[in-house]
Amino acid sequence: MKPKIEEVRGKKVTIRFEAAKCVHSRNCVLARPDVFVPNVEGEWIYPDRATPEEVAELAHACPSGAIQYERLDGGPNEAPPRVNVVRIRENGPLALHAEVRIAGQDAGMRVTLCRCGASANKPYCDSSHVAKGFAASGEAPTKESSALAVRNGPVNVTPTVDGPLKVQGPLEVVTGTGRTILRTTETYLCRCGASSNKPYCDGTHKKIGFKSG
Ligand code: SF4
Ligand code: FES
């Protein structure tokens, strides 16, 4: 069995890959199939085939945080974003880019969180939305909101029991096409898949008897 986190140390950079978090956006294997070699048995990650800067770029393009890196050449490691964003992925998860803490634990800067209710790895997405045939627009309506005084800093996610994701901290909610629909410092995001007001919770989780455990 493969370890939970595969770690491959190159000469200038170490790459870590956590399969359980991968949402198969395939950015990595499409951008650099020489570094992340798809569809092979055994070894498939080759850090030395790219510069550390290129590896960093590949990791930053990984929405789920499945790819992490650590530079060994003295170059900068991943910096927090200047603007915290949660992107609503059509028929898929919520992609959060911020200094994320989940239930009080450091969760890195890129995470994809289940919003269909079916993940076996909650609160993370495990791509169960595909098998479930989850249908949800990535283009929710825009709500009136004012500019945030501070747009970055820690974002605390609390997965409530049998209920939504409570999200606290400066955050801009952005659609798949890049439209900002809400600027907030606290919101509740649906993770049961049944809200009529997606991406926000509207209490439907109680009616459908959603179980988060
Ligand atoms: S989520 Fe990350 S690791 Fe998974 S396919 Fe996409 S870019 Fe690659
Ligand atoms: S979590 Fe889906 S409606 Fe509350």
CSV table of C-alpha atoms and ligand atoms in Angstrom, one decimal:
chain,number,residue,atom,x,y,z
A,1,MET,CA,0.0,0.0,0.0
A,2,LYS,CA,1.3,3.5,-0.8
A,3,PRO,CA,2.0,5.8,2.1
A,4,LYS,CA,-0.6,8.5,2.9
A,5,ILE,CA,1.8,11.1,1.7
A,6,GLU,CA,4.3,10.2,-1.0
A,7,GLU,CA,7.5,12.2,-0.6
A,8,VAL,CA,10.2,12.5,-3.3
A,9,ARG,CA,13.3,14.3,-2.5
A,10,GLY,CA,15.1,15.9,-5.5
A,11,LYS,CA,18.4,17.8,-5.5
A,12,LYS,CA,16.8,21.2,-5.1
A,13,VAL,CA,13.3,20.6,-4.1
A,14,THR,CA,11.1,17.9,-2.3
A,15,ILE,CA,7.7,17.2,-3.6
A,16,ARG,CA,5.0,15.7,-1.4
A,17,PHE,CA,1.8,14.2,-2.8
A,18,GLU,CA,-1.3,13.3,-0.8
A,19,ALA,CA,-3.6,11.2,-2.9
A,20,ALA,CA,-6.6,11.4,-0.7
A,21,LYS,CA,-6.8,15.2,-1.3
A,22,CYS,CA,-6.3,15.1,-5.1
A,23,VAL,CA,-9.5,16.2,-7.0
A,24,HIS,CA,-8.1,15.1,-10.3
A,25,SER,CA,-8.1,18.5,-11.9
A,26,ARG,CA,-5.1,17.1,-13.8
A,27,ASN,CA,-3.3,20.5,-13.9
A,28,CYS,CA,-0.1,18.7,-12.9
A,29,VAL,CA,-0.1,15.9,-15.4
A,30,LEU,CA,-1.2,18.2,-18.2
A,31,ALA,CA,1.4,20.9,-17.5
A,32,ARG,CA,4.4,18.7,-16.8
A,33,PRO,CA,3.8,15.0,-17.7
A,34,ASP,CA,7.6,14.6,-17.3
A,35,VAL,CA,7.5,15.6,-13.6
A,36,PHE,CA,4.1,14.0,-12.8
A,37,VAL,CA,4.0,11.0,-15.1
A,38,PRO,CA,0.4,9.8,-15.4
A,39,ASN,CA,-0.8,6.2,-15.7
A,40,VAL,CA,2.4,4.4,-14.5
A,41,GLU,CA,2.9,1.8,-11.8
A,42,GLY,CA,5.4,2.7,-9.1
A,43,GLU,CA,7.5,5.9,-9.3
A,44,TRP,CA,5.8,8.8,-11.0
A,45,ILE,CA,7.1,12.0,-9.5
A,46,TYR,CA,10.4,13.4,-10.7
A,47,PRO,CA,11.4,16.7,-9.0
A,48,ASP,CA,14.7,17.0,-10.8
A,49,ARG,CA,13.1,17.3,-14.2
A,50,ALA,CA,12.0,20.8,-13.5
A,51,THR,CA,13.5,23.8,-11.7
A,52,PRO,CA,12.4,24.5,-8.1
A,53,GLU,CA,10.5,27.6,-9.5
A,54,GLU,CA,8.7,25.4,-11.9
A,55,VAL,CA,7.8,22.8,-9.2
A,56,ALA,CA,6.5,25.7,-7.1
A,57,GLU,CA,4.4,26.9,-10.0
A,58,LEU,CA,3.0,23.4,-10.5
A,59,ALA,CA,2.1,23.1,-6.8
A,60,HIS,CA,0.5,26.5,-6.7
A,61,ALA,CA,-1.7,25.5,-9.6
A,62,CYS,CA,-2.9,22.4,-7.6
A,63,PRO,CA,-6.2,23.5,-6.2
A,64,SER,CA,-6.5,20.7,-3.6
A,65,GLY,CA,-3.2,21.1,-1.9
A,66,ALA,CA,-2.4,17.4,-2.8
A,67,ILE,CA,0.9,18.7,-4.1
A,68,GLN,CA,3.2,20.4,-1.6
A,69,TYR,CA,6.8,21.3,-2.0
A,70,GLU,CA,9.8,22.3,0.1
A,71,ARG,CA,12.7,24.0,-1.5
A,72,LEU,CA,16.2,22.8,-0.6
A,73,ASP,CA,18.0,25.5,-2.6
A,74,GLY,CA,17.3,28.3,-0.2
A,75,GLY,CA,14.6,29.7,-2.5
A,76,PRO,CA,11.2,30.8,-1.1
A,77,ASN,CA,8.6,28.3,-0.1
A,78,GLU,CA,4.9,28.9,-0.7
A,79,ALA,CA,3.7,32.3,0.6
A,80,PRO,CA,0.2,33.0,1.7
A,81,PRO,CA,-2.1,34.8,-0.9
A,82,ARG,CA,-2.6,38.5,-0.7
A,83,VAL,CA,-6.3,38.0,-1.2
A,84,ASN,CA,-8.1,35.0,0.4
A,85,VAL,CA,-10.5,33.4,-2.0
A,86,VAL,CA,-12.9,30.5,-2.1
A,87,ARG,CA,-13.8,29.5,-5.7
A,88,ILE,CA,-17.0,27.6,-6.4
A,89,ARG,CA,-16.3,24.8,-8.8
A,90,GLU,CA,-19.2,23.8,-11.0
A,91,ASN,CA,-20.6,20.4,-10.0
A,92,GLY,CA,-17.6,20.1,-7.7
A,93,PRO,CA,-16.0,21.3,-4.5
A,94,LEU,CA,-15.2,24.6,-2.8
A,95,ALA,CA,-11.5,25.5,-3.6
A,96,LEU,CA,-10.1,27.6,-0.8
A,97,HIS,CA,-6.9,29.6,-1.1
A,98,ALA,CA,-5.8,31.2,2.2
A,99,GLU,CA,-3.8,30.4,5.3
A,100,VAL,CA,-6.4,27.7,6.2
A,101,ARG,CA,-7.0,26.2,9.6
A,102,ILE,CA,-9.5,23.4,9.8
A,103,ALA,CA,-10.9,22.6,13.2
A,104,GLY,CA,-8.0,24.5,14.7
A,105,GLN,CA,-5.3,22.6,12.8
A,106,ASP,CA,-3.0,24.1,10.1
A,107,ALA,CA,-4.3,22.8,6.8
A,108,GLY,CA,-1.9,24.6,4.3
A,109,MET,CA,-2.9,27.2,1.8
A,110,ARG,CA,-4.8,25.3,-0.8
A,111,VAL,CA,-7.7,23.0,0.0
A,112,THR,CA,-10.8,21.7,-1.8
A,113,LEU,CA,-13.7,21.1,0.5
A,114,CYS,CA,-16.6,18.8,-0.2
A,115,ARG,CA,-19.9,20.5,-1.0
A,116,CYS,CA,-21.9,17.6,-2.4
A,117,GLY,CA,-22.1,15.7,0.9
A,118,ALA,CA,-20.7,12.4,-0.5
A,119,SER,CA,-17.0,12.5,0.3
A,120,ALA,CA,-15.6,9.7,2.3
A,121,ASN,CA,-12.8,12.1,3.4
A,122,LYS,CA,-14.8,15.0,4.8
A,123,PRO,CA,-14.3,17.9,5.0
A,124,TYR,CA,-12.1,17.4,2.0
A,125,CYS,CA,-13.3,16.6,-1.5
A,126,ASP,CA,-12.5,13.1,-2.7
A,127,SER,CA,-14.1,13.5,-6.1
A,128,SER,CA,-17.3,11.6,-5.0
A,129,HIS,CA,-19.3,14.4,-6.7
A,130,VAL,CA,-18.5,12.7,-10.0
A,131,ALA,CA,-20.1,9.3,-9.0
A,132,LYS,CA,-22.9,11.0,-7.3
A,133,GLY,CA,-23.7,13.1,-10.4
A,134,PHE,CA,-23.7,16.3,-8.2
A,135,ALA,CA,-25.1,19.2,-10.2
A,136,ALA,CA,-24.5,22.7,-8.9
A,137,SER,CA,-23.7,25.8,-10.7
A,138,GLY,CA,-20.3,27.5,-10.3
A,139,GLU,CA,-22.1,30.8,-11.0
A,140,ALA,CA,-24.2,31.8,-7.9
A,141,PRO,CA,-25.8,35.3,-7.8
A,142,THR,CA,-23.8,38.3,-6.6
A,143,LYS,CA,-24.6,39.7,-3.2
A,144,GLU,CA,-24.1,43.3,-2.2
A,145,SER,CA,-21.0,43.5,-0.1
A,146,SER,CA,-18.4,46.1,0.7
A,147,ALA,CA,-14.6,45.9,0.2
A,148,LEU,CA,-12.8,44.2,3.1
A,149,ALA,CA,-10.4,46.4,5.1
A,150,VAL,CA,-8.0,43.4,5.3
A,151,ARG,CA,-8.1,40.8,2.5
A,152,ASN,CA,-5.7,38.2,3.8
A,153,GLY,CA,-4.7,36.4,7.0
A,154,PRO,CA,-5.8,33.2,8.6
A,155,VAL,CA,-9.2,31.6,7.7
A,156,ASN,CA,-10.7,29.2,10.2
A,157,VAL,CA,-12.9,26.5,8.9
A,158,THR,CA,-15.1,24.7,11.4
A,159,PRO,CA,-17.0,21.7,9.9
A,160,THR,CA,-20.1,21.7,12.1
A,161,VAL,CA,-21.5,18.4,13.1
A,162,ASP,CA,-24.1,17.3,10.5
A,163,GLY,CA,-24.2,20.9,9.2
A,164,PRO,CA,-22.3,23.4,7.1
A,165,LEU,CA,-18.8,24.7,7.1
A,166,LYS,CA,-18.5,27.7,9.3
A,167,VAL,CA,-15.8,29.9,7.8
A,168,GLN,CA,-14.3,32.8,9.7
A,169,GLY,CA,-11.7,35.2,8.4
A,170,PRO,CA,-11.4,37.6,5.5
A,171,LEU,CA,-12.7,35.9,2.4
A,172,GLU,CA,-13.9,36.6,-1.1
A,173,VAL,CA,-16.4,34.1,-2.6
A,174,VAL,CA,-15.7,33.9,-6.3
A,175,THR,CA,-17.5,32.0,-9.1
A,176,GLY,CA,-15.9,29.7,-11.7
A,177,THR,CA,-15.7,32.6,-14.1
A,178,GLY,CA,-14.0,34.8,-11.5
A,179,ARG,CA,-16.9,37.0,-10.4
A,180,THR,CA,-16.7,38.0,-6.8
A,181,ILE,CA,-20.2,37.3,-5.3
A,182,LEU,CA,-19.5,38.1,-1.6
A,183,ARG,CA,-16.9,39.6,0.6
A,184,THR,CA,-17.2,38.4,4.1
A,185,THR,CA,-15.5,37.7,7.4
A,186,GLU,CA,-17.9,35.0,8.5
A,187,THR,CA,-20.2,32.7,6.4
A,188,TYR,CA,-21.7,29.3,6.4
A,189,LEU,CA,-21.1,27.2,3.3
A,190,CYS,CA,-23.3,24.3,2.4
A,191,ARG,CA,-21.6,20.9,2.5
A,192,CYS,CA,-24.7,18.6,2.4
A,193,GLY,CA,-25.3,19.4,-1.3
A,194,ALA,CA,-28.9,20.2,-0.9
A,195,SER,CA,-29.1,23.9,-0.1
A,196,SER,CA,-31.4,26.0,-2.4
A,197,ASN,CA,-29.1,28.9,-1.8
A,198,LYS,CA,-25.7,27.4,-2.8
A,199,PRO,CA,-22.9,27.9,-2.0
A,200,TYR,CA,-24.5,29.0,1.3
A,201,CYS,CA,-26.3,26.9,3.9
A,202,ASP,CA,-30.0,27.5,4.1
A,203,GLY,CA,-30.8,24.9,6.8
A,204,THR,CA,-31.8,22.1,4.4
A,205,HIS,CA,-29.2,19.8,5.9
A,206,LYS,CA,-31.6,19.2,8.8
A,207,LYS,CA,-34.5,18.3,6.5
A,208,ILE,CA,-32.5,15.7,4.6
A,209,GLY,CA,-30.9,14.3,7.7
A,210,PHE,CA,-27.3,15.0,6.5
A,211,LYS,CA,-24.7,13.1,8.5
A,212,SER,CA,-21.2,14.5,8.4
A,213,GLY,CA,-19.6,11.7,10.4
B,1,SF4,S1,-5.7,18.2,-7.6
B,1,SF4,FE1,-3.5,18.7,-7.7
B,1,SF4,S2,-2.5,16.6,-7.6
B,1,SF4,FE2,-4.6,16.3,-8.2
B,1,SF4,S3,-4.6,16.2,-10.4
B,1,SF4,FE3,-5.1,18.4,-9.8
B,1,SF4,S4,-3.1,19.4,-9.8
B,1,SF4,FE4,-2.7,17.2,-9.8
B,2,FES,S1,-25.1,22.2,4.9
B,2,FES,FE1,-26.3,22.1,3.1
B,2,FES,S2,-28.1,23.4,3.7
B,2,FES,FE2,-26.8,23.5,5.5
